[in-house]
Structure formats: C-alpha cells, structure tokens
Amino acid sequence: VERGQFVERLLALARGAQDYAVVVERVEEIPVVDEALLAAIREAFPEAELRYTVSLFGGDYAWDTSVLDLSSLSCAELASGPLPQLRAILPMLEKIDLLGSGAQERDLDELSALRAAVPEEISIVCRFSLFDQVLDSGMEEIVYEKAGLKSEDLDTVRKALPLLSSCRRFVLDNCGPSYEALAKLRDEFPEKGIVWRVHLKQDSLLTDETVLWTIYIDDDNCKVLNYCTELEYIDLGHCDWFSDISFTAYMPKLKVLIIALTAVEDLSPL
C-alpha cells in the first residue's frame, strides 16, 4: 500500500469516528515499517494515540516495546537494519539487549559502530574485551592497575566508554598515559568518572580522593594537584619550603586548607 493511500484510509477511518482523537490499534494489510510513514500518520492525526506493530530484524514488535532482545543476531545483521530510526519507530525503546541469556562477547570495533548508529538515549546491553579484562555494559566501576598503556591506547578506551552505560567510575591507576591525555579523556566523558593516580615525590593519590595530608610537596610538583578536583580537605602544614597554592583554583569542593607554618603568602587562588 502506498503511503498516500495509507493516509487516505486512515483519514476515512477518522471521518467515521465519533471523536477525531481516534485510537488506531492496528490496520490490517497496511504495513507500518519506517520513520517517514509513522511521521505522516502522526501529522495526519496529531491528537491521536497511535498503536501499531512493526517488523524489525526478523521479529514483530509492539509500539510500546522498551527492550529489544537481538542477542541472536550478528553485528553485521544489526547494521543492516534501521538503527538510526529506532527511537522514531519505537518511541518507548530504552535498551537493545545483545547478551540475552548467554555470555557472548562481541568485537569492540563492531559494537562501537553500532553505538554510533543507535540513538544516544537507547543503551546497548553487551559484553566485550578491553585490554586484559572482559567488560559488561552494566558494570558501575572498572579498575585497571599498571596496565602498561600508552596515551594513544586511550583511543580504544574512547570506543569502549559509550558502551558502558552504567559506569560511573573508570580507574586507570598507574597505567602509563600522561596526565594531560587522561585529563582530556575525563573532559570528554565527564559522566564516566575517569580517575588516575598522580605523584608527589614519595606520596601519591587518585584524582577523585577527597582528603590529602602530605609533606612531600613543593612548588615544582604541586601542579599535579590541578587534576584532583574532588579534594575537600587538605593539610600541608609545616611545609615551610612550600608557597604555591594555585592548584586550589581547580578544587570547587574544597572546604578546609591547612597551610600553617608554610611559606604561602598569596591567597588569591582561594
């Protein structure tokens, strides 16, 4: 049935209804299969509650489907479907499940391509390998220690992070990339809680720690604290060789700063 004929049939139904805000549950022999057709129907019936069934990826799905179990399909099969239009076709869709009841690992590059094609508001439930770990999209915290990475390896991390829909803390502890490269990654994915370790001579801390007490600080190494934006309590007392507190300008949550018996004179960063 051509689109124009389909809309004409629906208009005829509306004319015969007692109320224009008609609920169309299903019109037999008229396929509702793409975004453009649904848009035409919604334009013709702006006040109507539209209900329908669509055929996608070899299955039939109701208009109010919230989860699509596509675990039996390969990434190549999924890529051939209307991924960018999924939210328009199924407006209540929240998840695409690629795990099902199994533990199938998918290729990260293929998953990354799918993630780029699927609307951002739809999460993808999946499992894949990243460096020496198998990751699940439902993991809330992921920790790597001494992974021996280079700054260019963070491009692989960039592919993985959009797939980790539940992740709120991603730790790269002494893993190798530069502080600058890690800070850039954190800026790109602020919701993922990117964390790494910074060093102050014989002392060190993770960038999401909230408390710091140390005597291993001087005006040369204190700049690494610029990355520790979660600090709330800092005790640097009795470090009489130390004078630079410019790092505090990067700490919006700072509540207490002890600098008694130091060489600090300039308090303007506060």
Short mmCIF file of C-alpha atoms in Angstrom, two decimals:
data_model
loop_
_atom_site.label_atom_id
_atom_site.label_comp_id
_atom_site.label_asym_id
_atom_site.label_seq_id
_atom_site.Cartn_x
_atom_site.Cartn_y
_atom_site.Cartn_z
CA VAL A 1 0.00 0.00 0.00
CA GLU A 2 1.48 3.34 -0.99
CA ARG A 3 1.94 5.95 1.71
CA GLY A 4 -0.61 8.34 0.24
CA GLN A 5 -3.25 5.60 0.05
CA PHE A 6 -2.47 4.58 3.62
CA VAL A 7 -3.03 8.07 5.00
CA GLU A 8 -6.23 8.39 2.97
CA ARG A 9 -7.54 5.16 4.53
CA LEU A 10 -6.80 6.47 7.99
CA LEU A 11 -8.49 9.76 7.20
CA ALA A 12 -11.56 7.81 6.15
CA LEU A 13 -11.49 5.99 9.50
CA ALA A 14 -11.27 9.32 11.29
CA ARG A 15 -14.24 10.72 9.41
CA GLY A 16 -16.32 7.78 10.52
CA ALA A 17 -15.28 8.06 14.18
CA GLN A 18 -17.32 9.92 16.76
CA ASP A 19 -14.21 11.61 18.13
CA TYR A 20 -11.32 12.86 15.96
CA ALA A 21 -8.85 11.74 18.67
CA VAL A 22 -9.27 8.19 17.45
CA VAL A 23 -7.09 5.36 18.73
CA VAL A 24 -5.75 3.32 15.82
CA GLU A 25 -4.82 -0.06 17.33
CA ARG A 26 -3.97 -1.89 14.12
CA VAL A 27 -4.93 -1.58 10.49
CA GLU A 28 -4.66 -4.96 8.77
CA GLU A 29 -2.88 -5.22 5.43
CA ILE A 30 -1.24 -1.81 5.92
CA PRO A 31 2.44 -2.12 6.88
CA VAL A 32 3.86 0.45 9.28
CA VAL A 33 7.55 -0.08 8.71
CA ASP A 34 9.55 3.14 8.65
CA GLU A 35 10.02 6.53 10.25
CA ALA A 36 8.64 8.51 7.31
CA LEU A 37 5.38 6.58 7.27
CA LEU A 38 4.89 6.99 11.00
CA ALA A 39 5.64 10.70 10.70
CA ALA A 40 2.93 11.00 8.02
CA ILE A 41 0.41 9.26 10.26
CA ARG A 42 1.29 11.45 13.25
CA GLU A 43 0.96 14.55 11.09
CA ALA A 44 -2.46 13.43 9.88
CA PHE A 45 -3.59 12.60 13.44
CA PRO A 46 -1.80 15.00 15.83
CA GLU A 47 -4.23 14.27 18.68
CA ALA A 48 -4.41 10.52 18.23
CA GLU A 49 -2.78 7.80 20.31
CA LEU A 50 -1.10 5.69 17.69
CA ARG A 51 -0.65 1.97 18.35
CA TYR A 52 0.91 -0.42 15.90
CA THR A 53 3.15 -3.42 15.33
CA VAL A 54 6.33 -3.30 13.28
CA SER A 55 8.54 -5.96 11.76
CA LEU A 56 12.21 -5.43 12.62
CA PHE A 57 15.23 -7.74 12.48
CA GLY A 58 13.02 -10.75 11.75
CA GLY A 59 10.56 -10.19 14.61
CA ASP A 60 7.31 -8.33 15.28
CA TYR A 61 7.31 -5.66 17.98
CA ALA A 62 4.57 -3.55 19.52
CA TRP A 63 4.78 0.23 19.51
CA ASP A 64 5.46 0.33 23.28
CA THR A 65 8.40 -2.12 23.27
CA SER A 66 11.06 -0.95 25.75
CA VAL A 67 13.67 -3.71 25.27
CA LEU A 68 14.73 -5.39 22.03
CA ASP A 69 16.40 -8.78 22.53
CA LEU A 70 18.63 -9.04 19.47
CA SER A 71 21.20 -11.35 21.04
CA SER A 72 20.79 -13.97 18.32
CA LEU A 73 21.88 -11.56 15.57
CA SER A 74 25.40 -10.70 14.48
CA CYS A 75 26.60 -7.11 14.45
CA ALA A 76 26.59 -7.22 10.65
CA GLU A 77 22.92 -8.25 10.63
CA LEU A 78 22.08 -5.47 13.06
CA ALA A 79 23.95 -2.91 10.98
CA SER A 80 21.69 -3.68 8.01
CA GLY A 81 18.60 -2.58 9.95
CA PRO A 82 17.11 0.88 10.60
CA LEU A 83 19.28 1.64 13.63
CA PRO A 84 19.22 5.48 13.42
CA GLN A 85 15.41 5.45 13.19
CA LEU A 86 14.74 3.06 16.08
CA ARG A 87 13.53 5.68 18.55
CA ALA A 88 11.19 7.20 15.97
CA ILE A 89 9.76 3.77 15.10
CA LEU A 90 9.61 2.53 18.72
CA PRO A 91 9.30 5.71 20.84
CA MET A 92 9.48 3.86 24.18
CA LEU A 93 12.57 1.80 23.35
CA GLU A 94 15.24 2.03 26.09
CA LYS A 95 17.59 -0.92 25.53
CA ILE A 96 18.97 -3.23 22.88
CA ASP A 97 19.99 -6.49 24.54
CA LEU A 98 22.88 -8.25 22.81
CA LEU A 99 23.51 -10.66 25.69
CA GLY A 100 20.21 -12.45 26.15
CA SER A 101 20.69 -15.47 28.43
CA GLY A 102 24.21 -16.13 27.17
CA ALA A 103 27.62 -14.64 27.79
CA GLN A 104 28.55 -13.79 24.23
CA GLU A 105 31.44 -11.39 23.79
CA ARG A 106 31.28 -9.01 20.86
CA ASP A 107 34.02 -7.28 18.92
CA LEU A 108 34.66 -3.79 20.30
CA ASP A 109 35.04 -2.15 16.88
CA GLU A 110 31.73 -3.63 15.69
CA LEU A 111 29.98 -2.57 18.89
CA SER A 112 31.41 0.92 18.58
CA ALA A 113 29.97 1.21 15.06
CA LEU A 114 26.57 0.09 16.36
CA ARG A 115 26.74 2.57 19.23
CA ALA A 116 27.40 5.38 16.76
CA ALA A 117 24.36 4.36 14.67
CA VAL A 118 21.86 3.83 17.50
CA PRO A 119 20.22 6.93 19.05
CA GLU A 120 22.11 8.03 22.16
CA GLU A 121 19.14 7.61 24.50
CA ILE A 122 18.97 3.86 23.77
CA SER A 123 21.51 1.81 25.74
CA ILE A 124 23.15 -1.33 24.37
CA VAL A 125 23.49 -4.30 26.73
CA CYS A 126 26.69 -6.06 25.69
CA ARG A 127 29.97 -7.69 26.71
CA PHE A 128 33.42 -7.15 25.19
CA SER A 129 37.14 -7.35 25.95
CA LEU A 130 39.20 -4.26 26.69
CA PHE A 131 42.90 -4.84 27.25
CA ASP A 132 43.12 -7.65 29.84
CA GLN A 133 39.52 -7.55 31.11
CA VAL A 134 36.09 -8.64 29.91
CA LEU A 135 33.70 -5.73 30.47
CA ASP A 136 29.94 -5.68 30.77
CA SER A 137 27.79 -2.65 29.95
CA GLY A 138 26.16 -2.98 33.38
CA MET A 139 29.39 -2.51 35.36
CA GLU A 140 29.37 0.57 37.59
CA GLU A 141 33.09 0.60 38.42
CA ILE A 142 36.02 -0.56 36.30
CA VAL A 143 39.61 -0.59 37.58
CA TYR A 144 42.86 -1.09 35.67
CA GLU A 145 46.19 -1.12 37.51
CA LYS A 146 49.63 -0.93 35.90
CA ALA A 147 48.16 -1.87 32.53
CA GLY A 148 51.20 -0.60 30.61
CA LEU A 149 49.22 1.60 28.24
CA LYS A 150 50.36 4.42 26.01
CA SER A 151 48.50 7.68 25.52
CA GLU A 152 47.36 6.50 22.06
CA ASP A 153 45.69 3.48 23.70
CA LEU A 154 43.14 5.89 25.11
CA ASP A 155 41.53 5.97 21.66
CA THR A 156 40.49 2.36 22.32
CA VAL A 157 39.07 3.46 25.67
CA ARG A 158 37.10 6.14 23.83
CA LYS A 159 35.41 3.40 21.80
CA ALA A 160 34.51 1.47 24.94
CA LEU A 161 33.18 4.22 27.22
CA PRO A 162 29.93 4.96 25.31
CA LEU A 163 29.07 1.24 25.61
CA LEU A 164 29.49 1.27 29.40
CA SER A 165 26.12 2.82 30.13
CA SER A 166 26.21 2.13 33.90
CA CYS A 167 29.84 3.07 34.52
CA ARG A 168 30.35 5.93 36.98
CA ARG A 169 34.00 5.29 37.91
CA PHE A 170 36.68 4.23 35.43
CA VAL A 171 40.10 3.97 37.07
CA LEU A 172 43.44 3.89 35.24
CA ASP A 173 45.83 3.53 38.19
CA ASN A 174 49.49 3.87 37.20
CA CYS A 175 48.60 2.66 33.72
CA GLY A 176 51.01 4.76 31.70
CA PRO A 177 49.27 7.57 29.75
CA SER A 178 50.25 11.15 30.54
CA TYR A 179 48.28 13.24 32.98
CA GLU A 180 47.38 15.61 30.15
CA ALA A 181 45.99 12.81 27.97
CA LEU A 182 43.95 11.43 30.88
CA ALA A 183 42.58 14.87 31.72
CA LYS A 184 41.44 15.27 28.13
CA LEU A 185 39.67 11.92 28.33
CA ARG A 186 37.95 12.97 31.56
CA ASP A 187 36.77 16.20 29.95
CA GLU A 188 35.33 14.26 27.01
CA PHE A 189 33.42 11.82 29.27
CA PRO A 190 32.58 13.71 32.48
CA GLU A 191 29.80 11.27 33.39
CA LYS A 192 32.12 8.23 33.43
CA GLY A 193 34.27 9.30 36.39
CA ILE A 194 37.72 8.93 34.80
CA VAL A 195 40.30 8.55 37.59
CA TRP A 196 44.10 8.17 37.59
CA ARG A 197 46.99 8.43 40.05
CA VAL A 198 49.22 11.48 40.43
CA HIS A 199 52.54 11.51 42.27
CA LEU A 200 54.14 13.89 44.78
CA LYS A 201 57.67 12.60 45.26
CA GLN A 202 57.19 9.71 47.73
CA ASP A 203 53.44 10.26 48.01
CA SER A 204 50.56 9.74 45.57
CA LEU A 205 46.79 9.94 45.35
CA LEU A 206 43.95 9.15 43.00
CA THR A 207 42.34 12.13 41.31
CA ASP A 208 38.95 11.53 42.94
CA GLU A 209 40.21 11.36 46.53
CA THR A 210 38.67 13.88 48.93
CA VAL A 211 41.37 14.09 51.64
CA LEU A 212 45.11 14.88 51.33
CA TRP A 213 47.75 15.12 54.04
CA THR A 214 51.33 15.17 52.86
CA ILE A 215 54.75 16.65 53.50
CA TYR A 216 56.04 15.57 50.09
CA ILE A 217 55.07 18.74 48.27
CA ASP A 218 56.98 21.65 46.82
CA ASP A 219 56.43 24.45 44.32
CA ASP A 220 57.58 22.23 41.45
CA ASN A 221 55.40 19.15 41.94
CA CYS A 222 52.28 20.77 43.40
CA LYS A 223 50.89 21.43 39.90
CA VAL A 224 49.77 17.78 39.65
CA LEU A 225 47.09 18.62 42.21
CA ASN A 226 45.33 20.61 39.46
CA TYR A 227 43.86 17.26 38.40
CA CYS A 228 42.50 16.39 41.87
CA THR A 229 39.22 18.27 41.52
CA GLU A 230 37.34 16.32 44.22
CA LEU A 231 39.57 17.29 47.16
CA GLU A 232 37.69 18.71 50.16
CA TYR A 233 40.26 18.59 52.97
CA ILE A 234 43.98 19.39 52.52
CA ASP A 235 46.63 19.56 55.23
CA LEU A 236 50.03 20.91 54.11
CA GLY A 237 51.02 22.40 57.43
CA HIS A 238 54.68 22.70 58.47
CA CYS A 239 55.93 22.54 54.87
CA ASP A 240 57.91 25.77 55.27
CA TRP A 241 59.56 25.36 51.84
CA PHE A 242 56.22 25.44 50.04
CA SER A 243 54.47 28.63 48.82
CA ASP A 244 52.24 27.94 45.76
CA ILE A 245 48.54 27.15 46.27
CA SER A 246 47.42 27.95 42.71
CA PHE A 247 46.06 24.37 42.42
CA THR A 248 43.17 25.28 44.72
CA ALA A 249 41.57 27.18 41.83
CA TYR A 250 40.72 23.75 40.35
CA MET A 251 39.01 22.46 43.50
CA PRO A 252 35.41 23.68 43.66
CA LYS A 253 34.57 21.35 46.57
CA LEU A 254 37.46 22.40 48.81
CA LYS A 255 36.29 23.08 52.38
CA VAL A 256 39.45 23.01 54.52
CA LEU A 257 43.02 24.04 53.63
CA ILE A 258 45.67 23.91 56.35
CA ILE A 259 48.81 25.86 55.40
CA ALA A 260 50.11 26.87 58.82
CA LEU A 261 53.90 27.24 59.05
CA THR A 262 54.38 27.23 55.28
CA ALA A 263 55.82 29.91 53.00
CA VAL A 264 52.41 30.70 51.43
CA GLU A 265 51.77 34.43 51.09
CA ASP A 266 49.47 34.71 48.08
CA LEU A 267 45.92 33.63 48.96
CA SER A 268 44.31 34.96 45.76
CA PRO A 269 43.69 31.46 44.25
CA LEU A 270 41.17 30.89 47.02
#
